[in-house]
XYZ file of C-alpha atoms in Angstrom:
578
model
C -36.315 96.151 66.847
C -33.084 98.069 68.167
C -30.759 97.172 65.573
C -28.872 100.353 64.047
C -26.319 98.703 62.887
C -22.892 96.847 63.116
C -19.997 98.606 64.652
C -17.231 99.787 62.651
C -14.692 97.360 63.427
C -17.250 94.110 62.800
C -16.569 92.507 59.037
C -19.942 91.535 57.495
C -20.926 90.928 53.804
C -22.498 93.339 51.408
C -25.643 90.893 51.561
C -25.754 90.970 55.356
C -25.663 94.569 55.202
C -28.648 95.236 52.882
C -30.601 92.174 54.656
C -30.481 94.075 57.722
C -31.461 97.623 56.559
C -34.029 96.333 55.013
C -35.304 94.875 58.181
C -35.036 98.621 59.817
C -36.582 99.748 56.907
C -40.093 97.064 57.632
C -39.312 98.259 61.183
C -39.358 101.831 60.406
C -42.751 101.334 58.363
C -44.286 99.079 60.756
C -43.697 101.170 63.975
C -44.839 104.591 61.214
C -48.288 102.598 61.015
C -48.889 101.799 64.826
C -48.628 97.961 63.676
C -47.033 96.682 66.891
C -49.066 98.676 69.265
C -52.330 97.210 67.567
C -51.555 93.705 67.606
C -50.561 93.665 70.876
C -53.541 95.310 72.194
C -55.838 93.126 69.871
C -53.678 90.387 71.298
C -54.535 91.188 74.650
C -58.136 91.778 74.468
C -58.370 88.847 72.466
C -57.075 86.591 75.531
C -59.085 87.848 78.083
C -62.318 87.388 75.391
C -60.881 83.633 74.427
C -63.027 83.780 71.340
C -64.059 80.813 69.584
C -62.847 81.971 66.191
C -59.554 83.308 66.920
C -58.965 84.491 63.449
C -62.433 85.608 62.466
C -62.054 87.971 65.539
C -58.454 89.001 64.111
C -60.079 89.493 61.003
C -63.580 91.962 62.184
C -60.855 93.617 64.146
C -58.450 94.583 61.615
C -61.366 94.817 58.891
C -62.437 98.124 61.157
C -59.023 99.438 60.731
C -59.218 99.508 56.686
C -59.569 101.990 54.271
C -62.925 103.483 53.403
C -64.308 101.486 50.009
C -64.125 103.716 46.861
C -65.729 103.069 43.911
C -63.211 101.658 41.537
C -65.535 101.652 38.386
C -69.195 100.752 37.211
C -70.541 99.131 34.745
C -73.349 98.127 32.982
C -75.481 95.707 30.941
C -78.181 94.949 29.176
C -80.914 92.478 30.931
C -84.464 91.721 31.029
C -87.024 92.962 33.699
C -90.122 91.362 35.247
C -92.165 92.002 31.660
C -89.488 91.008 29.339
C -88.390 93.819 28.502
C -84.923 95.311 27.935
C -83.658 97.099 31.071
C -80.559 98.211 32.173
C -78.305 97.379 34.934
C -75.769 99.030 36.662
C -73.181 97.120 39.148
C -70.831 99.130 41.109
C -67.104 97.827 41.544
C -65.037 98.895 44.906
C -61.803 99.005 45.982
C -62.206 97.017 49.310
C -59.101 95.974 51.285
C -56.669 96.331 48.446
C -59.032 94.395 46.101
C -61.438 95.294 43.287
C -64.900 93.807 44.607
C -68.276 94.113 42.571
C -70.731 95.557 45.570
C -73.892 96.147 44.139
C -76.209 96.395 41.156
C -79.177 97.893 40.309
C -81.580 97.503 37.578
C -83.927 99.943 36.126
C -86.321 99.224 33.786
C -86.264 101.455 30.345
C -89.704 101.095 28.389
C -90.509 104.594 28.950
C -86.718 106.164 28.775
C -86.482 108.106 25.134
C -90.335 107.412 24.347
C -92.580 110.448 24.394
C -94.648 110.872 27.647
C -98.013 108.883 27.701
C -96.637 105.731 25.711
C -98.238 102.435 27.257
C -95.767 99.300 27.827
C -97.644 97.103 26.067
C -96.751 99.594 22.790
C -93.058 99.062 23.140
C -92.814 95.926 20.782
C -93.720 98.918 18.189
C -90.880 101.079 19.196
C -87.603 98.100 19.178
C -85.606 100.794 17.322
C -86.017 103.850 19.972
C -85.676 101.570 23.016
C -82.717 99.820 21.515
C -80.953 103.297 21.147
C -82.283 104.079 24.773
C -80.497 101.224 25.784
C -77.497 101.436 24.003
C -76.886 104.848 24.773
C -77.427 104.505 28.702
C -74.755 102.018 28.352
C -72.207 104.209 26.630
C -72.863 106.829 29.436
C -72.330 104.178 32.480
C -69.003 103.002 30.317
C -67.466 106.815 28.878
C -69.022 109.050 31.575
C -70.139 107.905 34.987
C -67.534 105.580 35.339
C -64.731 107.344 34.626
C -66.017 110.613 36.745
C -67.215 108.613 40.118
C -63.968 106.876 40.200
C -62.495 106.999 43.695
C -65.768 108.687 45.386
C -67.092 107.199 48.681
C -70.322 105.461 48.017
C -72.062 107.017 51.028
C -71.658 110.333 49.759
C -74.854 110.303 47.990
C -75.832 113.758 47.586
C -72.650 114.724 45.548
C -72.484 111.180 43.218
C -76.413 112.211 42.419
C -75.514 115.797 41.807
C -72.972 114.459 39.260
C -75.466 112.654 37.906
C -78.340 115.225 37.526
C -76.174 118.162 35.729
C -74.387 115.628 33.089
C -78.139 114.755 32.561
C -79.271 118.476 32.438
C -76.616 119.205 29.738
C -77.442 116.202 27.513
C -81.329 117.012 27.950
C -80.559 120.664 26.835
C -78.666 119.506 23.874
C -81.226 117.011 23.048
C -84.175 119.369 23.100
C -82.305 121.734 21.008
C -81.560 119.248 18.344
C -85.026 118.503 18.299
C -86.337 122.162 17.696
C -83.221 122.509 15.180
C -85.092 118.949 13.425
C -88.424 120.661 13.408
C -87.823 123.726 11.967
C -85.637 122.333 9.103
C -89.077 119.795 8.955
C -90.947 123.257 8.251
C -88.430 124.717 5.710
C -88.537 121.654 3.825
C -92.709 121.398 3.544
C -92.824 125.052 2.879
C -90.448 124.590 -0.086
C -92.286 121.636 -1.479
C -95.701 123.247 -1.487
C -97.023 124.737 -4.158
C -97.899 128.396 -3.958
C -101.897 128.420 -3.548
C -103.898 129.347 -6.608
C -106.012 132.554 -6.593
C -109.828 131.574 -6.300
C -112.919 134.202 -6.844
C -114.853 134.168 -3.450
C -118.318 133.822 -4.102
C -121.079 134.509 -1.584
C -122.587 132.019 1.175
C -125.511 130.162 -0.277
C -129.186 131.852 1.530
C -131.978 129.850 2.485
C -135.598 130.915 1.016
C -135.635 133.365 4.065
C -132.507 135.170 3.625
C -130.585 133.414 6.106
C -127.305 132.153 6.246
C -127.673 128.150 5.793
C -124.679 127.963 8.190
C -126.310 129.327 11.113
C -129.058 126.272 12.039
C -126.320 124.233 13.947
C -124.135 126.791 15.695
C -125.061 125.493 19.518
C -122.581 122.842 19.695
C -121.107 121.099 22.423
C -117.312 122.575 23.693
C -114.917 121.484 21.639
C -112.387 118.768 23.247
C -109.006 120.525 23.965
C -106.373 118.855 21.742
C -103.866 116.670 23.470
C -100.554 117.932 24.568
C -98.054 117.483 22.491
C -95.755 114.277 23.897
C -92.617 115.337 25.697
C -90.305 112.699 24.347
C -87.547 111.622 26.989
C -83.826 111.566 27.246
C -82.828 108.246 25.450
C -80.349 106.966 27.907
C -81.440 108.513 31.016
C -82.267 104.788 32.651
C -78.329 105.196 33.344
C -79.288 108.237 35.928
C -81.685 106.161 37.650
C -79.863 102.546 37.542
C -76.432 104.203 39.009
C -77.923 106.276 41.265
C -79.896 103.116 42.896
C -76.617 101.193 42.496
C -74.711 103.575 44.091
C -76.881 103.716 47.152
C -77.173 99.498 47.501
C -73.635 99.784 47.755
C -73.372 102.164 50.279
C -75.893 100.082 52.494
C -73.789 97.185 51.890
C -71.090 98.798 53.164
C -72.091 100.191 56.070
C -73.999 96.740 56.746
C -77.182 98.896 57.153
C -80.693 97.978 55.737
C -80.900 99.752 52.443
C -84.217 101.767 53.863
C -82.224 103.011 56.983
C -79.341 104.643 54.522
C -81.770 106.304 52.959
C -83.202 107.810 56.230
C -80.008 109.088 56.433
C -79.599 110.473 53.482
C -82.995 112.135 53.532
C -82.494 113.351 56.651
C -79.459 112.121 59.349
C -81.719 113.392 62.443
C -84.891 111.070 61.738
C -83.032 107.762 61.632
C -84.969 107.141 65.003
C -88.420 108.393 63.401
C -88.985 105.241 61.091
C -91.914 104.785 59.850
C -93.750 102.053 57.732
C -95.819 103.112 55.041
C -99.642 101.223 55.098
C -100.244 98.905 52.036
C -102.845 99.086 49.494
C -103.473 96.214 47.145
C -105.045 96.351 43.817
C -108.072 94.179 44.179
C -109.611 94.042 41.056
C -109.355 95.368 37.169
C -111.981 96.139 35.214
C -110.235 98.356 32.591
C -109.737 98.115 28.494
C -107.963 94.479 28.596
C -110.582 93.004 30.801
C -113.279 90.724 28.567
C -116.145 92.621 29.042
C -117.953 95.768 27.741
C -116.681 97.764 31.041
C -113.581 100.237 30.466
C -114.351 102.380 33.018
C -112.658 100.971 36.080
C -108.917 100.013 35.329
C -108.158 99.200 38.820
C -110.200 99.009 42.423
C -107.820 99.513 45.288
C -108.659 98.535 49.100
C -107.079 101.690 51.345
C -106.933 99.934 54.660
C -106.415 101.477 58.307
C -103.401 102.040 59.488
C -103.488 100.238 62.685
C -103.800 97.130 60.869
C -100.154 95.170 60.288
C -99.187 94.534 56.829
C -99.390 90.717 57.368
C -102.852 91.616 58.259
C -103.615 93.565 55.228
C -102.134 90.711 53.006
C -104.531 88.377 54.637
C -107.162 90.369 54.295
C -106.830 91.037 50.389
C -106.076 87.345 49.535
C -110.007 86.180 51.463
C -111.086 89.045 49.766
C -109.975 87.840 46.178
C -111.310 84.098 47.026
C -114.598 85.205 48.361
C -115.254 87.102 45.017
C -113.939 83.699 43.109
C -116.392 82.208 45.100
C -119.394 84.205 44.154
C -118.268 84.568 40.523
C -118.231 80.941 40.359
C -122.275 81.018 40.993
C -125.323 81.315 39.308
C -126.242 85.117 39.998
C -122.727 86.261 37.495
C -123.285 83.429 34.834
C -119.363 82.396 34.785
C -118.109 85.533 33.563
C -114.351 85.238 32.577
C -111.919 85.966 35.538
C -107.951 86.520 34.901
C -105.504 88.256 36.170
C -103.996 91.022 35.351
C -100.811 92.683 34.332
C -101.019 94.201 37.869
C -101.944 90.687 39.344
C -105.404 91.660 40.379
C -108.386 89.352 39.464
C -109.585 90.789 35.769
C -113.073 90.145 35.584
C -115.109 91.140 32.415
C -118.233 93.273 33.540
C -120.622 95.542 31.359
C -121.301 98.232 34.092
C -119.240 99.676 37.079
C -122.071 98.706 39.419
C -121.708 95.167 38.770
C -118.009 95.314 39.821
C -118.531 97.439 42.890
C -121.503 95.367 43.930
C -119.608 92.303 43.879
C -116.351 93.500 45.822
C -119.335 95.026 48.515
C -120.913 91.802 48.735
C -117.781 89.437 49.230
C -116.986 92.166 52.161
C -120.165 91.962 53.850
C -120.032 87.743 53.516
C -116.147 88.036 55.585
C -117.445 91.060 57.656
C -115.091 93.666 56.675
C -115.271 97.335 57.370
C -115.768 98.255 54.091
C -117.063 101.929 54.818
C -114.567 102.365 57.716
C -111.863 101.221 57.988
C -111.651 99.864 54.994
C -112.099 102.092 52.159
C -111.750 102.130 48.396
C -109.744 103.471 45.141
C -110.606 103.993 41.792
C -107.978 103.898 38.940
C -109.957 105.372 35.693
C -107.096 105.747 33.453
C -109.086 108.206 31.448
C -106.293 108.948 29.330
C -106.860 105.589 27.815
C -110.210 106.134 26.936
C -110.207 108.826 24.647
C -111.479 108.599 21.207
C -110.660 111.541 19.303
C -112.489 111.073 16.413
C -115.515 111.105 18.476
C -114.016 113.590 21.458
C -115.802 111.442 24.076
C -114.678 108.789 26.744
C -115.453 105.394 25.681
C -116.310 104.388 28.947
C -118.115 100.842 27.675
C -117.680 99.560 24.646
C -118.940 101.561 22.242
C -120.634 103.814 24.826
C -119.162 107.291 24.642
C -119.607 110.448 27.258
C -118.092 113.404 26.672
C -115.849 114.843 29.450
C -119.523 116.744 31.316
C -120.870 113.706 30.992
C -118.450 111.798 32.666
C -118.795 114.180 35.800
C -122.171 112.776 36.096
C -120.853 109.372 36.209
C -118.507 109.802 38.735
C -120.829 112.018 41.136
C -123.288 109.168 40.852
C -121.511 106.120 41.832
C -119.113 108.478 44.456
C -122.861 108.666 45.979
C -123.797 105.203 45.913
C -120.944 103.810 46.669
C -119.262 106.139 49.539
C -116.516 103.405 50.388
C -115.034 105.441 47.261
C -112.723 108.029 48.995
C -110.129 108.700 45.667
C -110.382 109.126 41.562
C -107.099 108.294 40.207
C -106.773 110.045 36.598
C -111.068 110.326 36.020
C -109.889 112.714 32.595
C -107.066 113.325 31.060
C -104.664 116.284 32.166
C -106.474 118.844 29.230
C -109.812 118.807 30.824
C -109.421 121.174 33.036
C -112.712 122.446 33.366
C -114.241 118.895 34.075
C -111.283 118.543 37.015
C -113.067 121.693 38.149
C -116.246 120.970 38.321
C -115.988 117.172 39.661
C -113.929 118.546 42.411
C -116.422 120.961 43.427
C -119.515 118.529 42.848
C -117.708 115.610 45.671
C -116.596 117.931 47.836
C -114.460 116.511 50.906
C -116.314 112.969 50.409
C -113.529 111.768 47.782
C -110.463 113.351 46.572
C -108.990 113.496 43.077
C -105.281 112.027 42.136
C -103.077 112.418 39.008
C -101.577 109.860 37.520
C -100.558 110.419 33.803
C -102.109 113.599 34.517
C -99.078 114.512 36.603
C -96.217 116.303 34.937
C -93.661 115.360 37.957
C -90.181 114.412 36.316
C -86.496 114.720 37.426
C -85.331 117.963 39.094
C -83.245 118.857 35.410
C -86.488 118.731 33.445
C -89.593 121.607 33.138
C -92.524 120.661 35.580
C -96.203 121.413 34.946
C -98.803 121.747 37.792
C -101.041 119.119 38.448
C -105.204 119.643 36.855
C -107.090 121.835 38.790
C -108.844 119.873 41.680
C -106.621 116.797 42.046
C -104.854 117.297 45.016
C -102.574 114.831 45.326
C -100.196 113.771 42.171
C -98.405 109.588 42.108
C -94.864 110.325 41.910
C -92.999 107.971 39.949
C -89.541 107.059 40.539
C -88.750 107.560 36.760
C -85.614 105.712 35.433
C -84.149 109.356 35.019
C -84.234 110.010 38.070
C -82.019 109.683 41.276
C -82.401 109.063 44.707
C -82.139 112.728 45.866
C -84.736 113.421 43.213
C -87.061 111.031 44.296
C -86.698 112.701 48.154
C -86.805 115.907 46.980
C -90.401 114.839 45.144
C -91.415 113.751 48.318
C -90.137 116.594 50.215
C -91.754 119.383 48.380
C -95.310 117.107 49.322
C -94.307 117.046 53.413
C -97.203 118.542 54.478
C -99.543 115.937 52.672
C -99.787 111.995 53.057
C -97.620 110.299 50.805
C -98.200 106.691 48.553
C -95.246 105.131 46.602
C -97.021 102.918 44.208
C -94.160 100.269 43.015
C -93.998 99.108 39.384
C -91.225 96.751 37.910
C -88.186 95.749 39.950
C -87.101 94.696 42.778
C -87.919 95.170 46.199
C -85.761 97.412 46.472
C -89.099 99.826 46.085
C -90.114 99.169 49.465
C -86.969 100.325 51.206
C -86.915 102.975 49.383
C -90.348 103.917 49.910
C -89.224 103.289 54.129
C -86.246 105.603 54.179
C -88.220 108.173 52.393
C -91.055 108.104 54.898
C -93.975 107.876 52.550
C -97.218 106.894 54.633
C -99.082 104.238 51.707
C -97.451 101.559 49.205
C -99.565 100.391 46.392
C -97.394 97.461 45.144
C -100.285 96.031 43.062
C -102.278 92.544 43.336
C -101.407 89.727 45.035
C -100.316 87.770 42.639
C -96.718 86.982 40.966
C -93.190 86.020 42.543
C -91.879 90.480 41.597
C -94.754 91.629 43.678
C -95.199 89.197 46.736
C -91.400 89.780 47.119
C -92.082 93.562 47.484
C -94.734 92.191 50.284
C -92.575 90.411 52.152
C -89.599 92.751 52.122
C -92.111 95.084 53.290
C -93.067 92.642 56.350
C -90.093 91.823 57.163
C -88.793 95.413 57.706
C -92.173 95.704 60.064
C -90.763 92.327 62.086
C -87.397 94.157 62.151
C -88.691 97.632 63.648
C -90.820 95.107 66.077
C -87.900 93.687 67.018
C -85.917 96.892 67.589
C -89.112 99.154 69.014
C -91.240 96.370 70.551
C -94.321 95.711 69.779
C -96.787 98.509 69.113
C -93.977 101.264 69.472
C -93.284 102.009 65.431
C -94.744 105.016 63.881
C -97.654 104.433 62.082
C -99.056 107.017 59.180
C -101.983 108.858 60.278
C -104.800 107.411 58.231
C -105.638 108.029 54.790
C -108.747 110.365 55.668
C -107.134 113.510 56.826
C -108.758 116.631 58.674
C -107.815 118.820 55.660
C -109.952 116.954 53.192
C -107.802 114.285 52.182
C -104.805 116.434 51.341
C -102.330 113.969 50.070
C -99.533 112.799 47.417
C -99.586 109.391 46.181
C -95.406 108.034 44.907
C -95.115 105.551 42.061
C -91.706 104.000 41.032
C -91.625 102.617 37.621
């Protein structure tokens, strides 16, 4: 447009005038943008293309030319997980092409956020008040503080939004934790002022026997006394908000890019592997035999197959589902006398036994009847979940019903059926985290033939809270990706462990697990049984990433984990998210 005006002598109305500098004006801008110059070159490349949708080309062409999305705000609310529980989502809101879109949300479950550590699910019905205030108060934080501070941030800058995240979580932990020693020690003040002072009493001599002796003395040999339970650490009520924005944050950002959620966080773990992808192996939960199973057996909470690696997860699947109807099919005989079979929480078959042998006998059996390399290729994983076993009144295991072993004695369980059964290769949690002499000594006594995992022994929490080492012996610790924690915490976790194999064992969610357990290039996922819509999702997000890197790689071309039976005497980390 060359119009500058109209010459002096040329009469033209005051409307006329302002009509046509406001056209320079939208000239001006347009020609400032590099408007013209665009359309005509989309113009032109669109006729020699001849599309079929003129105006959805128009419209991927110009979309490339927008803005970057910024978050605009998030928000959150208050929903129900896979178990029922309360949980808490987070949904993040962008500006996208001049308009305010909702992107992404992310839910995080919160039945262990502001409970002490150690706390089983099934006790939360018992604690409505402290998960309501959780809940309640991770909401408030998503609505007053994250909100508010993440405003007009890129979504793909991870590292920074998580960083925000961590040190407004570091301050309220500190404050928290100081309110809590200021709570005690006013506790103290107040039962030291209530008691009375203690009366004088004459002391009088200890009583002889007829030979002079002390009657004290005839039981001193005793056995060691148990080593009193750690005192709970309680968690930051309201710290689900860290983990369910953080998660959020990151959907988004794979959204945006229109990238698989698993390949962002390659990138964000590390921007040079993004051709390095690798698929972790899964490992199913076969079987429970644990405390909520009907029979008298405790002992084993859950039996895990470990599969090669060089089979395909499809193949795995397969394999665990003939497995669990090949045990239905013996149960259902003569030779078990129709014990009860379930399922459990974990959606494993639950079958009441009296004795560990009887469980490991029948899983050997059903895998010698389909041929299976149980031995080999196929190996095996015990969850003990010793924690749970404890009576204290007794200071022994309760390993049956009403069978207690005290902590030495359970080391000669464990050595015994690690030799009869050698499939065995790993002892998830076989004592609690205070036992650390038993650790010890079962880790000495099996040698390289199994290796020893923490569970709810492990003391692995968000980067802003204190970490304890894992029990002598257990050399690899499940990492959970804790509701407090973010993203970068979770690859940091894994990080620290790069040396050793890695497992992310999923808990509630979505399958959101298994991309996240992708992009962080863990080598095992332990998503549970087969059994239940929340877990065979997980399974077939997980196969249809390995379809996608078939696609992309070809056949036989991804990178597989080295197996689960390292050189270094099984040397590994097993990841849980929860």
């Amino acid at each position: 447009m060359s119009y500058k005006g109209f010459p002096s002598h040329s009469k033209v109305s005051k409307e006329d005038q302002e009509f046509y500098d406001l056209k320079n004006k939208a000239a001006e801008y347009y020609r400032s943008n590099g408007v013209p110059q665009k359309i005509e070159s989309v113009l032109n490349e669109m006729f020699w293309q001849k599309p079929d949708d003129i105006y959805g080309y128009l419209a991927n062409y110009f979309s490339g030319l927008s803005y970057t999305p910024v978050i605009s705000k998030i928000t959150g609310k208050e929903v129900f997980d896979g178990r029922g529980l309360t949980a808490v989502q987070a949904e993040v809101h962008c500006i996208i092409r001049n308009e305010e879109k909702m992107v992404c949300g992310a839910v995080m479950d919160g039945s262990f956020d502001g409970l002490p550590d150690g706390v089983e699910s099934g006790e939360m019905l018992s604690n409505g008040d402290l998960q309501h205030l959780s809940i309640t108060t991770a909401l408030k934080w998503i609505r007053e503080n994250f909100s508010p501070v993440l405003r007009g941030f890129n979504p793909t800058d991870q590292t920074n939004v998580d960083k925000i995240l961590s040190d407004f979580a570091m301050a309220r932990y500190l404050e928290h934790k100081d309110s809590l020693i200021r709570e005690k020690e006013e506790e103290l003040r107040n039962e030291a002022m209530s008691e009375a002072p203690p009366q004088a009493t004459p002391t009088s001599a200890p009583a002889k026997d007829k030979k002079g002796n002390d009657k004290g003395k005839k039981g001193n040999i005793t056995e060691n006394p148990l080593p009193p339970a750690e005192p709970p650490v309680p968690r930051l009520p309201g710290a689900t908000a860290v983990g369910a924005v953080s998660l959020a944050v990151a959907k988004t950002a794979a959204e945006l890019l229109g990238t698989p959620l698993y390949r962002h966080i390659t990138a964000v773990r590390d921007p040079q592997a993004q051709k390095e992808m690798q698929l972790p192996v899964p490992i199913i939960t076969i079987m429970s035999c644990g405390k909520n199973s009907a029979g008298k057996l405790n002992l084993l909470e859950e039996i895990i197959l470990m599969p090669s690696s060089s089979l395909r997860v499809r193949e795995v699947i397969g394999m665990g589902l003939d497995l669990q109807c090949e045990m239905r099919r013996i149960l259902n005989g003569s030779t078990y006398k129709a014990l009860p079979v379930g399922v459990s929480d974990e959606g494993a078959l639950q079958v009441g036994f009296d004795r560990p042998e009887q469980a490991l006998d029948l899983l050997a059996e059903a895998c010698a009847n389909l041929a299976l390399p149980l031995g080999s290729d196929l190996h095996l994983a015990v969850n003990c979940a010793a924690h749970s076993l404890m009576d204290y009144s007794r200071g022994k295991y309760e390993v049956m019903s009403g069978c207690h072993k005290s902590p030495d004695e359970l080391v000669d369980i464990y050595e015994g059926l690690i030799n009869k059964y050698p499939a065995i290769r790993s002892l998830i949690d076989p004592f609690r985290k205070e036992d650390v002499g038993q650790w010890e000594r079962l880790a000495s006594v099996i040698g390289q033939s199994c290796c020893l995992l923490a569970d709810a022994a492990s003391n692995l929490c968000p980067r802003w809270r204190e970490a304890k080492p894992l029990p002598p012996g257990a050399t690899k610790a499940i990492i959970r990706h804790h509701s407090d924690m973010t993203i970068s915490d979770l690859i940091q976790s894994i990080a620290e462990h790069k040396d050793a194999e890695t497992i992310l064992a999923a808990g509630s969610g979505d399958a959101s697990v298994v991309d996240l357990a992708v992009g962080s290039g863990v080598s095992f996922l332990k998503l549970g049984g087969l059994r239940g819509a929340e877990r065979m999702d997980k399974y077939n997000r997980l196969m249809a990433i390995e379809e996608e890197q078939e696609g992309i790689a070809g056949a036989g071309e991804i990178n597989q984990p080295v197996s689960f039976e390292s050189e270094s005497g099984w040397n590994s980390l097993t990841v849980s998210a929860k």
